[in-house]
Amino acid sequence: MNTRTTDHRTHSPTDPGSGQLSAPYAEAVLAHAGRDWLRLNVPGHAAAPGSDLAGFFGSRITALDFPPLLDGIDLGPDTPLNKALALAAEAWGARRTWFLTNGASQGNQIASMVAPALGRTLVVQRSVHSSVIDGLVLSGMDAVFVQPSVDPEQGIAHGVTATDVAAALERTPDAAAVYIVSPSYFGAVADVRAIAETAHAAGVPLVVDEAWGSHFGFHPALPAGALSLGADMVTSSTHKLGGSLTQSAMLHVAEGPFADRLEPLVDRAFRLVQSTSASALLTASLDLARRSLFVDADATAGSVEAAGRVRNVVRALGRFGVVSDGFHAFPDIVRADPLRIALDTRAGGITGHEARRRLFRDHQIMVEVATDAAIVAVIGAGFVPDTDRFLEALHTLPSPLTESDTERSAMLQLPAPGPAKLTAREAFLSPTRVLPAEQAVGRISADTLAAYPPGIPNILPGEVITAEVVRFLQRTATAPNGHVRGALDLGVTRLRVVDGDTGHDPSRPEAG
């Protein structure tokens, strides 16, 4: 356990005795790999230099790929793993931190699983990641959903206000916790401090899905991290912009009024869902990412400067729009993540889907996501890509939209979800049947369906399927690079519905 009450930026990485200069777990794994082992254990490749894996990725990858429970690494007292976890807790300002090897999705599932110990109902931002809904299926909790603001021009959801959260808590006497997302997929930062104060005034903790904000707080130009603003539990998808390997993440519990209750619950839930074969490579990458974020503020400053330059050039050339320039119109947004570059491509005569396809195919440039109206590019903290190459390719894109294409693009708005009639778990476990999509309208969904990325569910288990949502998902599925997570087929032509209202108590109020 590690406690800390001051902002980590008050510490200098050159202070004598600063442990943040080390990466104890990664260094221990590297030293372990340097010895002449005869490996008669898992993984089965045994670090053999002649294996296909070693030939393809290089021998260092297989040499560093160790299983858990090794003396001198993660077994015994005061291990390099324990030291790495303590340093991560110190760096992010947590009471305790857990390393995750199944992404922030695992952290969201853990948070949802421990909530029933605190109350019966989770007050949840409706635009949470699908992994939170998966957690509701696992926990069986009721949910009261707080609707986010929606940008009708861009067709994207932002965040929620403290006022909206307070109203939801007022009608939820058995609330267990408040669960929000900040920042959003497009970089909108919520007023976490105000929402935390609202949750605490109601006697419940605040959980923040900060998957896209693992870098927050590590440079003055970045927004503050949710833990420093009063959040009680935070999921951090460190691999996204923090620099660790894909699928690695962290879960933090804050020092605060709920810490004594949350910490043992989280630790037990962590053991339920964490692999007993957690990857040493993923864990070491978390240790190294923490060190880089804490120690090298100059590198992060370079990333912020590079992203700002892209936005400034886009503004100066005038063809495309910068989505965050319109954030001031939404009361739930207090800041924008400077490492997120969300661009309105429709303003420049091309849909986001087509822009993404042409950037990938013609210029070998990958962006994070596309919608009908926009693309989102990201720059990882501590990294400076070739932004000139991106700007040149972006501004050489054709303008293929006809008037009807523009109308079609404008019509694809983010639809409001249908009303919730069952809990996610009730719907998931109910008897079901598969119907053609048009016949499923008006029925209760048994599945989670999400336009992916960003993975925000458009239909939840237990929600009534609407014609507007079906049209949105089908149009998303047919767009270039379009994908609907949870769909039974690529075109979303069939949907799984609850066969009758099994498990539905008509005397119980709707869950949302």
Coordinates of C-alpha atoms in Angstrom, one line a residue:
M1 CA 0.0 0.0 0.0
N2 CA 1.2 3.5 -0.8
T3 CA -0.3 6.7 0.5
R4 CA 0.4 10.2 -0.9
T5 CA -1.4 13.5 -0.5
T6 CA 0.7 15.9 -2.6
D7 CA 0.6 16.3 -6.4
H8 CA 3.5 14.4 -8.0
R9 CA 4.6 17.4 -9.9
T10 CA 5.9 18.8 -6.6
H11 CA 8.6 16.1 -6.7
S12 CA 11.7 16.5 -8.8
P13 CA 12.9 13.3 -10.5
T14 CA 16.4 14.3 -9.6
D15 CA 15.7 14.4 -5.8
P16 CA 18.1 12.1 -3.9
G17 CA 16.4 8.8 -3.2
S18 CA 13.6 9.3 -5.8
G19 CA 12.5 5.8 -6.6
Q20 CA 10.7 7.0 -9.7
L21 CA 14.0 6.9 -11.6
S22 CA 14.0 3.1 -11.4
A23 CA 11.8 0.5 -13.1
P24 CA 12.2 -2.3 -10.6
Y25 CA 10.0 -4.9 -12.2
A26 CA 11.2 -4.3 -15.8
E27 CA 14.8 -4.3 -14.6
A28 CA 14.3 -7.6 -12.7
V29 CA 12.8 -9.3 -15.8
L30 CA 15.7 -8.0 -17.9
A31 CA 18.3 -9.3 -15.4
H32 CA 16.4 -12.7 -15.2
A33 CA 16.5 -13.0 -19.0
G34 CA 20.2 -12.4 -19.1
R35 CA 21.0 -15.6 -17.2
D36 CA 21.6 -19.0 -18.9
W37 CA 18.3 -20.7 -18.3
L38 CA 17.2 -24.2 -19.3
R39 CA 13.5 -23.4 -19.4
L40 CA 11.4 -26.5 -18.8
N41 CA 8.2 -24.5 -17.9
V42 CA 5.7 -22.4 -19.6
P43 CA 5.5 -20.6 -22.0
G44 CA 6.1 -23.5 -24.3
H45 CA 8.4 -21.7 -26.6
A46 CA 11.1 -22.0 -23.8
A47 CA 12.8 -18.9 -25.3
A48 CA 14.3 -21.1 -28.0
P49 CA 16.4 -18.9 -30.3
G50 CA 15.4 -21.0 -33.3
S51 CA 11.6 -20.7 -32.8
D52 CA 9.3 -19.0 -35.2
L53 CA 8.4 -16.5 -32.6
A54 CA 12.1 -15.5 -32.0
G55 CA 12.7 -15.4 -35.8
F56 CA 9.7 -13.2 -36.4
F57 CA 9.9 -10.8 -33.4
G58 CA 13.5 -11.2 -32.3
S59 CA 15.0 -13.3 -29.5
R60 CA 14.6 -10.6 -26.9
I61 CA 10.8 -11.0 -27.0
T62 CA 10.8 -14.6 -26.1
A63 CA 13.7 -14.2 -23.6
L64 CA 11.7 -11.7 -21.6
D65 CA 8.4 -13.7 -21.7
F66 CA 8.3 -15.2 -18.2
P67 CA 5.4 -16.7 -16.3
P68 CA 4.3 -15.4 -12.9
L69 CA 5.5 -16.6 -9.5
L70 CA 9.2 -16.4 -10.0
D71 CA 11.6 -15.8 -7.1
G72 CA 13.3 -12.4 -7.3
I73 CA 10.5 -11.0 -9.6
D74 CA 7.1 -11.3 -8.1
L75 CA 7.3 -14.0 -5.4
G76 CA 8.2 -13.2 -1.8
P77 CA 8.2 -10.0 0.3
D78 CA 9.3 -6.7 -1.1
T79 CA 9.5 -8.0 -4.7
P80 CA 10.3 -5.9 -7.8
L81 CA 6.6 -6.2 -8.6
N82 CA 5.5 -4.8 -5.3
K83 CA 8.0 -2.0 -5.6
A84 CA 6.7 -1.2 -9.2
L85 CA 3.1 -1.1 -7.9
A86 CA 4.1 1.2 -5.1
L87 CA 5.9 3.5 -7.5
A88 CA 2.8 3.6 -9.8
A89 CA 0.5 4.4 -6.8
E90 CA 2.9 7.3 -5.9
A91 CA 3.1 8.6 -9.5
W92 CA -0.7 8.7 -9.9
G93 CA -1.5 9.8 -6.4
A94 CA -3.3 6.6 -5.4
R95 CA -3.5 4.7 -2.1
R96 CA -3.0 1.5 -4.1
T97 CA -2.6 0.5 -7.7
W98 CA -3.1 -2.8 -9.5
F99 CA -1.5 -3.7 -12.9
L100 CA -3.9 -5.2 -15.4
T101 CA -3.1 -7.4 -18.4
N102 CA -6.6 -7.4 -19.9
G103 CA -6.9 -3.7 -20.5
A104 CA -9.0 -1.0 -18.8
S105 CA -12.0 -3.3 -19.6
Q106 CA -10.8 -5.5 -16.8
G107 CA -10.6 -2.5 -14.5
N108 CA -14.2 -1.5 -15.4
Q109 CA -15.4 -5.0 -14.8
I110 CA -13.7 -5.1 -11.3
A111 CA -15.3 -1.8 -10.4
S112 CA -18.7 -3.0 -11.4
M113 CA -18.3 -6.2 -9.5
V114 CA -17.4 -4.6 -6.2
A115 CA -20.2 -2.0 -6.4
P116 CA -23.0 -4.4 -5.0
A117 CA -21.2 -4.3 -1.7
L118 CA -22.0 -0.6 -1.5
G119 CA -25.6 -0.5 -2.6
R120 CA -28.1 -1.9 -5.1
T121 CA -28.0 0.6 -8.0
L122 CA -25.2 2.1 -10.0
V123 CA -25.6 5.6 -11.2
V124 CA -24.0 5.4 -14.6
Q125 CA -23.2 7.8 -17.4
R126 CA -25.0 6.3 -20.4
S127 CA -22.1 6.7 -22.7
V128 CA -19.8 4.4 -20.8
H129 CA -17.6 1.8 -22.5
S130 CA -19.3 -1.6 -23.1
S131 CA -17.0 -3.2 -20.5
V132 CA -18.9 -1.3 -17.8
I133 CA -22.1 -2.9 -19.1
D134 CA -20.3 -6.3 -19.1
G135 CA -19.6 -5.6 -15.5
L136 CA -23.3 -4.9 -14.8
V137 CA -24.1 -8.3 -16.4
L138 CA -21.5 -10.0 -14.1
S139 CA -22.7 -8.1 -11.0
G140 CA -26.4 -8.2 -11.6
M141 CA -26.9 -4.6 -10.4
D142 CA -29.6 -2.2 -11.3
A143 CA -28.5 0.9 -13.1
V144 CA -29.8 4.4 -13.3
F145 CA -28.4 6.1 -16.4
V146 CA -27.4 9.7 -16.7
Q147 CA -27.7 10.9 -20.3
P148 CA -24.6 12.7 -21.7
S149 CA -24.7 15.9 -23.7
V150 CA -24.7 15.2 -27.5
D151 CA -23.2 17.4 -30.2
P152 CA -25.9 17.2 -32.9
E153 CA -23.5 18.5 -35.6
Q154 CA -20.8 15.9 -34.9
G155 CA -23.2 13.2 -33.7
I156 CA -20.9 12.4 -30.7
A157 CA -21.6 12.1 -26.9
H158 CA -19.6 14.1 -24.4
G159 CA -20.1 14.0 -20.6
V160 CA -22.4 14.7 -17.8
T161 CA -22.7 17.5 -15.3
A162 CA -22.7 17.5 -11.5
T163 CA -26.3 18.8 -11.7
D164 CA -27.4 15.8 -13.8
V165 CA -25.6 13.4 -11.4
A166 CA -27.3 15.0 -8.4
A167 CA -30.7 14.6 -10.0
A168 CA -30.0 10.9 -10.6
L169 CA -28.8 10.4 -7.1
E170 CA -31.9 12.1 -5.7
R171 CA -34.1 9.5 -7.3
T172 CA -31.8 6.6 -6.3
P173 CA -31.9 6.1 -2.6
D174 CA -30.0 2.8 -2.8
A175 CA -27.1 4.1 -5.0
A176 CA -23.8 2.2 -4.6
A177 CA -21.6 4.6 -6.6
V178 CA -21.4 7.1 -9.5
Y179 CA -19.7 5.9 -12.6
I180 CA -18.6 8.5 -15.3
V181 CA -16.2 8.7 -18.2
S182 CA -13.5 11.5 -18.5
P183 CA -12.1 12.2 -20.9
S184 CA -14.4 11.2 -23.7
Y185 CA -13.2 9.5 -26.9
F186 CA -13.0 13.0 -28.5
G187 CA -11.0 14.5 -25.6
A188 CA -13.8 16.2 -23.6
V189 CA -12.9 16.5 -20.0
A190 CA -15.6 16.5 -17.4
D191 CA -15.8 18.5 -14.1
V192 CA -14.6 15.6 -12.1
R193 CA -14.1 17.7 -8.9
A194 CA -17.7 18.9 -8.9
I195 CA -19.1 15.4 -9.7
A196 CA -16.9 13.9 -6.9
E197 CA -18.3 16.4 -4.4
T198 CA -21.8 15.6 -5.5
A199 CA -21.3 11.9 -5.1
H200 CA -19.6 12.3 -1.7
A201 CA -22.4 14.5 -0.5
A202 CA -24.8 11.7 -1.3
G203 CA -22.5 9.3 0.6
V204 CA -21.3 7.3 -2.4
P205 CA -17.9 7.0 -4.1
L206 CA -17.1 8.2 -7.6
V207 CA -15.6 5.8 -10.1
V208 CA -14.0 7.4 -13.2
D209 CA -13.2 5.5 -16.4
E210 CA -10.1 7.5 -17.3
A211 CA -9.0 5.1 -19.9
W212 CA -8.1 7.9 -22.3
G213 CA -6.4 10.0 -19.6
S214 CA -3.6 7.9 -18.2
H215 CA -1.2 10.8 -19.0
F216 CA -3.3 13.4 -17.2
G217 CA -1.4 15.3 -14.5
F218 CA 2.1 14.5 -15.7
H219 CA 2.7 18.0 -17.2
P220 CA 1.2 21.4 -16.4
A221 CA -0.2 21.6 -20.0
L222 CA -2.3 18.5 -19.4
P223 CA -5.6 18.3 -17.4
A224 CA -5.3 17.1 -13.8
G225 CA -5.8 13.4 -13.1
A226 CA -9.2 12.2 -11.7
L227 CA -7.6 11.0 -8.5
S228 CA -6.3 14.4 -7.6
L229 CA -9.8 15.8 -8.2
G230 CA -11.6 13.5 -5.7
A231 CA -12.3 10.3 -7.6
D232 CA -12.3 7.2 -5.4
M233 CA -11.5 4.6 -8.1
V234 CA -10.0 5.1 -11.5
T235 CA -9.4 2.8 -14.4
S236 CA -6.4 3.9 -16.5
S237 CA -5.8 2.4 -20.0
T238 CA -2.1 3.1 -19.8
H239 CA -1.4 1.6 -23.2
K240 CA -3.6 4.2 -25.0
L241 CA -1.6 7.4 -24.5
G242 CA 0.7 6.5 -21.6
G243 CA 3.1 4.4 -23.7
S244 CA 2.8 0.8 -22.4
L245 CA 2.0 -2.2 -24.6
T246 CA -1.4 -2.9 -25.9
Q247 CA -3.7 -4.6 -23.4
S248 CA -1.8 -3.3 -20.4
A249 CA -3.6 -1.0 -17.9
M250 CA -3.9 0.0 -14.3
L251 CA -6.6 0.3 -11.6
H252 CA -6.2 2.9 -8.8
V253 CA -8.0 3.3 -5.5
A254 CA -7.6 6.7 -3.9
E255 CA -6.9 7.6 -0.3
G256 CA -10.2 8.9 0.8
P257 CA -13.4 8.2 2.8
F258 CA -14.1 5.0 0.9
A259 CA -10.6 3.5 0.7
D260 CA -10.9 1.2 3.6
R261 CA -14.0 -0.4 2.1
L262 CA -12.9 -0.4 -1.5
E263 CA -9.3 -1.7 -1.3
P264 CA -10.0 -5.2 0.0
L265 CA -13.0 -5.6 -2.3
V266 CA -11.0 -4.6 -5.3
D267 CA -8.1 -6.9 -4.4
R268 CA -10.5 -9.8 -4.2
A269 CA -12.3 -9.0 -7.4
F270 CA -8.9 -8.5 -9.1
R271 CA -8.0 -12.1 -8.3
L272 CA -11.3 -13.2 -9.8
V273 CA -10.6 -11.7 -13.3
Q274 CA -6.9 -11.4 -13.6
S275 CA -5.1 -14.2 -15.5
T276 CA -3.0 -16.5 -13.4
S277 CA -0.6 -16.3 -16.4
A278 CA -0.2 -12.5 -16.5
S279 CA 2.3 -11.4 -19.1
A280 CA 5.7 -10.3 -17.8
L281 CA 6.0 -8.2 -21.1
L282 CA 2.8 -6.3 -20.4
T283 CA 3.6 -5.8 -16.7
A284 CA 7.2 -4.6 -17.5
S285 CA 5.8 -2.1 -20.1
L286 CA 3.5 -0.6 -17.4
D287 CA 6.6 -0.2 -15.1
L288 CA 8.5 1.5 -17.9
A289 CA 5.6 3.7 -19.0
R290 CA 5.2 5.0 -15.4
R291 CA 8.9 5.9 -15.2
S292 CA 8.8 7.7 -18.6
L293 CA 5.7 9.7 -17.7
F294 CA 7.0 10.8 -14.3
V295 CA 10.6 11.5 -15.2
D296 CA 10.5 12.9 -18.8
A297 CA 8.2 15.9 -18.7
D298 CA 10.1 17.5 -21.5
A299 CA 9.1 14.7 -23.8
T300 CA 5.5 15.1 -22.9
A301 CA 5.8 18.8 -23.6
G302 CA 7.0 18.0 -27.1
S303 CA 4.0 15.8 -27.7
V304 CA 1.6 18.6 -26.5
E305 CA 3.4 21.1 -28.8
A306 CA 3.2 18.8 -31.8
A307 CA -0.5 18.2 -31.3
G308 CA -1.1 21.9 -30.9
R309 CA 0.8 22.7 -34.1
V310 CA -1.4 20.3 -36.1
R311 CA -4.6 22.0 -34.8
N312 CA -3.1 25.4 -35.5
V313 CA -2.2 24.5 -39.1
V314 CA -5.6 23.0 -39.7
R315 CA -7.2 26.2 -38.4
A316 CA -4.9 28.4 -40.6
L317 CA -5.6 26.4 -43.8
G318 CA -9.3 26.6 -43.1
R319 CA -10.5 23.5 -45.0
F320 CA -11.2 21.3 -42.0
G321 CA -12.6 22.2 -38.5
V322 CA -11.2 21.4 -35.0
V323 CA -13.9 19.7 -33.0
S324 CA -12.6 20.8 -29.6
D325 CA -13.1 24.5 -30.7
G326 CA -16.8 23.9 -30.1
F327 CA -16.4 22.4 -26.7
H328 CA -17.2 25.7 -25.0
A329 CA -20.9 25.3 -25.9
F330 CA -21.3 22.3 -23.6
P331 CA -21.6 22.9 -19.9
D332 CA -20.3 19.4 -19.0
I333 CA -16.9 20.1 -20.7
V334 CA -14.3 22.0 -18.6
R335 CA -11.2 21.2 -20.7
A336 CA -9.9 19.4 -23.8
D337 CA -7.1 16.8 -23.8
P338 CA -4.4 18.5 -25.9
L339 CA -3.1 15.2 -27.2
R340 CA -6.3 14.4 -29.0
I341 CA -6.7 15.8 -32.5
A342 CA -10.4 15.6 -33.5
L343 CA -11.0 17.1 -36.9
D344 CA -14.3 17.8 -38.7
T345 CA -13.6 16.4 -42.2
R346 CA -17.2 16.8 -43.4
A347 CA -16.5 20.6 -43.4
G348 CA -13.7 19.9 -45.9
G349 CA -15.9 17.9 -48.3
I350 CA -15.2 14.3 -47.2
T351 CA -16.7 12.0 -44.6
G352 CA -14.6 10.8 -41.8
H353 CA -14.9 7.2 -42.9
E354 CA -13.7 8.0 -46.4
A355 CA -10.9 10.2 -45.0
R356 CA -9.7 7.4 -42.8
R357 CA -9.9 4.9 -45.6
R358 CA -7.8 7.0 -48.0
L359 CA -5.3 8.0 -45.3
F360 CA -4.7 4.3 -44.6
R361 CA -4.8 3.0 -48.2
D362 CA -3.0 5.9 -50.0
H363 CA -0.7 7.3 -47.4
Q364 CA -0.1 4.5 -44.9
I365 CA -1.4 6.7 -42.1
M366 CA -3.5 5.3 -39.3
V367 CA -5.8 7.4 -37.2
E368 CA -7.6 6.3 -34.1
V369 CA -11.3 6.5 -35.2
A370 CA -13.6 7.9 -37.8
T371 CA -17.3 8.9 -37.7
D372 CA -19.4 10.1 -40.6
A373 CA -18.3 13.6 -39.7
A374 CA -14.8 13.4 -38.2
I375 CA -11.5 11.6 -37.6
V376 CA -9.6 11.5 -34.4
A377 CA -5.8 11.3 -34.3
V378 CA -3.9 10.9 -31.1
I379 CA -0.3 11.6 -30.1
G380 CA 1.1 9.5 -27.2
A381 CA 2.7 11.3 -24.3
G382 CA 6.4 11.4 -24.8
F383 CA 6.3 10.8 -28.6
V384 CA 6.4 13.2 -31.6
P385 CA 5.3 11.6 -34.9
D386 CA 5.8 13.1 -38.3
T387 CA 3.0 15.6 -38.1
D388 CA 4.0 17.3 -41.4
R389 CA 3.4 14.0 -43.2
F390 CA -0.1 13.8 -41.7
L391 CA -0.9 17.4 -42.5
E392 CA 0.2 17.1 -46.1
A393 CA -1.8 13.9 -46.6
L394 CA -4.8 15.3 -44.9
H395 CA -4.9 18.4 -47.2
T396 CA -4.4 16.4 -50.4
L397 CA -7.5 14.3 -49.7
P398 CA -10.2 14.8 -52.4
S399 CA -13.6 16.3 -51.8
P400 CA -15.8 13.6 -53.2
L401 CA -19.0 14.5 -51.4
T402 CA -22.0 15.2 -53.6
E403 CA -24.9 17.2 -52.2
S404 CA -26.8 13.9 -51.6
D405 CA -23.7 12.5 -49.9
T406 CA -23.5 15.5 -47.6
E407 CA -27.2 15.1 -46.7
R408 CA -26.6 11.4 -46.0
S409 CA -23.7 12.3 -43.7
A410 CA -25.6 14.9 -41.9
M411 CA -28.5 12.5 -41.3
L412 CA -26.4 9.9 -39.4
Q413 CA -27.0 11.3 -35.9
L414 CA -26.3 9.6 -32.7
P415 CA -29.6 8.1 -31.7
A416 CA -31.2 8.2 -28.2
P417 CA -31.3 4.8 -26.6
G418 CA -34.6 3.1 -25.9
P419 CA -36.0 2.8 -22.4
A420 CA -34.5 0.1 -20.0
K421 CA -37.0 -2.5 -18.9
L422 CA -34.7 -5.2 -17.4
T423 CA -31.3 -5.1 -15.7
A424 CA -28.4 -6.1 -18.0
R425 CA -28.0 -9.4 -16.2
E426 CA -31.7 -10.3 -16.3
A427 CA -31.8 -9.7 -20.0
F428 CA -28.5 -11.5 -20.7
L429 CA -29.6 -14.6 -18.8
S430 CA -33.2 -14.6 -20.1
P431 CA -34.5 -17.1 -22.7
T432 CA -33.9 -15.4 -26.1
R433 CA -34.7 -15.7 -29.7
V434 CA -33.1 -14.2 -32.9
L435 CA -35.3 -12.1 -35.1
P436 CA -34.8 -10.1 -38.3
A437 CA -33.8 -6.6 -37.3
E438 CA -37.0 -4.9 -38.4
Q439 CA -39.0 -7.4 -36.3
A440 CA -36.8 -6.8 -33.3
V441 CA -37.9 -3.2 -33.1
G442 CA -39.9 -2.7 -29.9
R443 CA -38.5 -5.8 -28.3
I444 CA -36.0 -6.0 -25.4
S445 CA -32.4 -6.6 -26.4
A446 CA -30.5 -9.5 -24.9
D447 CA -27.1 -8.2 -26.2
T448 CA -24.9 -5.2 -26.0
L449 CA -24.3 -3.6 -29.4
A450 CA -21.8 -0.9 -29.9
A451 CA -20.5 1.0 -32.9
Y452 CA -16.8 0.2 -32.5
P453 CA -14.6 2.1 -31.9
P454 CA -15.2 3.8 -29.6
G455 CA -17.2 1.0 -28.0
I456 CA -19.9 3.1 -26.4
P457 CA -23.0 0.8 -26.4
N458 CA -25.9 2.0 -28.6
I459 CA -28.1 -0.9 -27.3
L460 CA -27.8 -2.5 -23.8
P461 CA -29.2 -5.8 -22.6
G462 CA -32.6 -4.9 -21.1
E463 CA -33.2 -1.8 -23.3
V464 CA -36.0 -1.6 -25.9
I465 CA -34.7 -1.7 -29.5
T466 CA -35.7 1.4 -31.5
A467 CA -35.9 1.8 -35.2
E468 CA -33.5 4.8 -35.0
V469 CA -30.8 2.7 -33.2
V470 CA -31.1 -0.1 -35.7
R471 CA -30.7 2.3 -38.7
F472 CA -27.7 3.9 -37.0
L473 CA -26.0 0.5 -36.4
Q474 CA -26.7 -0.8 -39.9
R475 CA -25.4 2.4 -41.5
T476 CA -22.3 2.2 -39.3
A477 CA -21.8 -1.4 -40.3
T478 CA -21.8 -0.6 -44.0
A479 CA -19.4 2.3 -43.7
P480 CA -15.7 1.8 -44.6
N481 CA -14.0 0.2 -41.6
G482 CA -17.4 0.1 -39.9
H483 CA -17.9 -2.5 -37.2
V484 CA -20.6 -3.2 -34.6
R485 CA -19.3 -5.0 -31.6
G486 CA -21.7 -7.7 -30.4
A487 CA -23.6 -8.0 -33.7
L488 CA -24.7 -11.4 -34.8
D489 CA -23.7 -10.6 -38.4
L490 CA -21.7 -8.0 -40.2
G491 CA -24.7 -6.1 -41.5
V492 CA -26.7 -6.2 -38.2
T493 CA -29.6 -7.8 -40.1
R494 CA -30.6 -10.0 -37.1
L495 CA -30.8 -9.2 -33.4
R496 CA -31.1 -11.3 -30.2
V497 CA -34.1 -10.4 -28.1
V498 CA -35.6 -11.5 -24.8
D499 CA -38.2 -14.1 -25.5
G500 CA -41.1 -12.4 -23.6
D501 CA -40.5 -10.3 -20.4
T502 CA -39.0 -13.1 -18.4
G503 CA -37.7 -11.8 -15.1
H504 CA -39.4 -8.4 -15.5
D505 CA -41.2 -7.0 -12.5
P506 CA -43.8 -4.5 -13.9
S507 CA -44.0 -2.9 -10.4
R508 CA -40.3 -2.0 -10.6
P509 CA -39.4 1.4 -12.2
E510 CA -37.5 1.4 -15.4
A511 CA -33.7 1.0 -14.9
G512 CA -32.9 4.0 -16.8

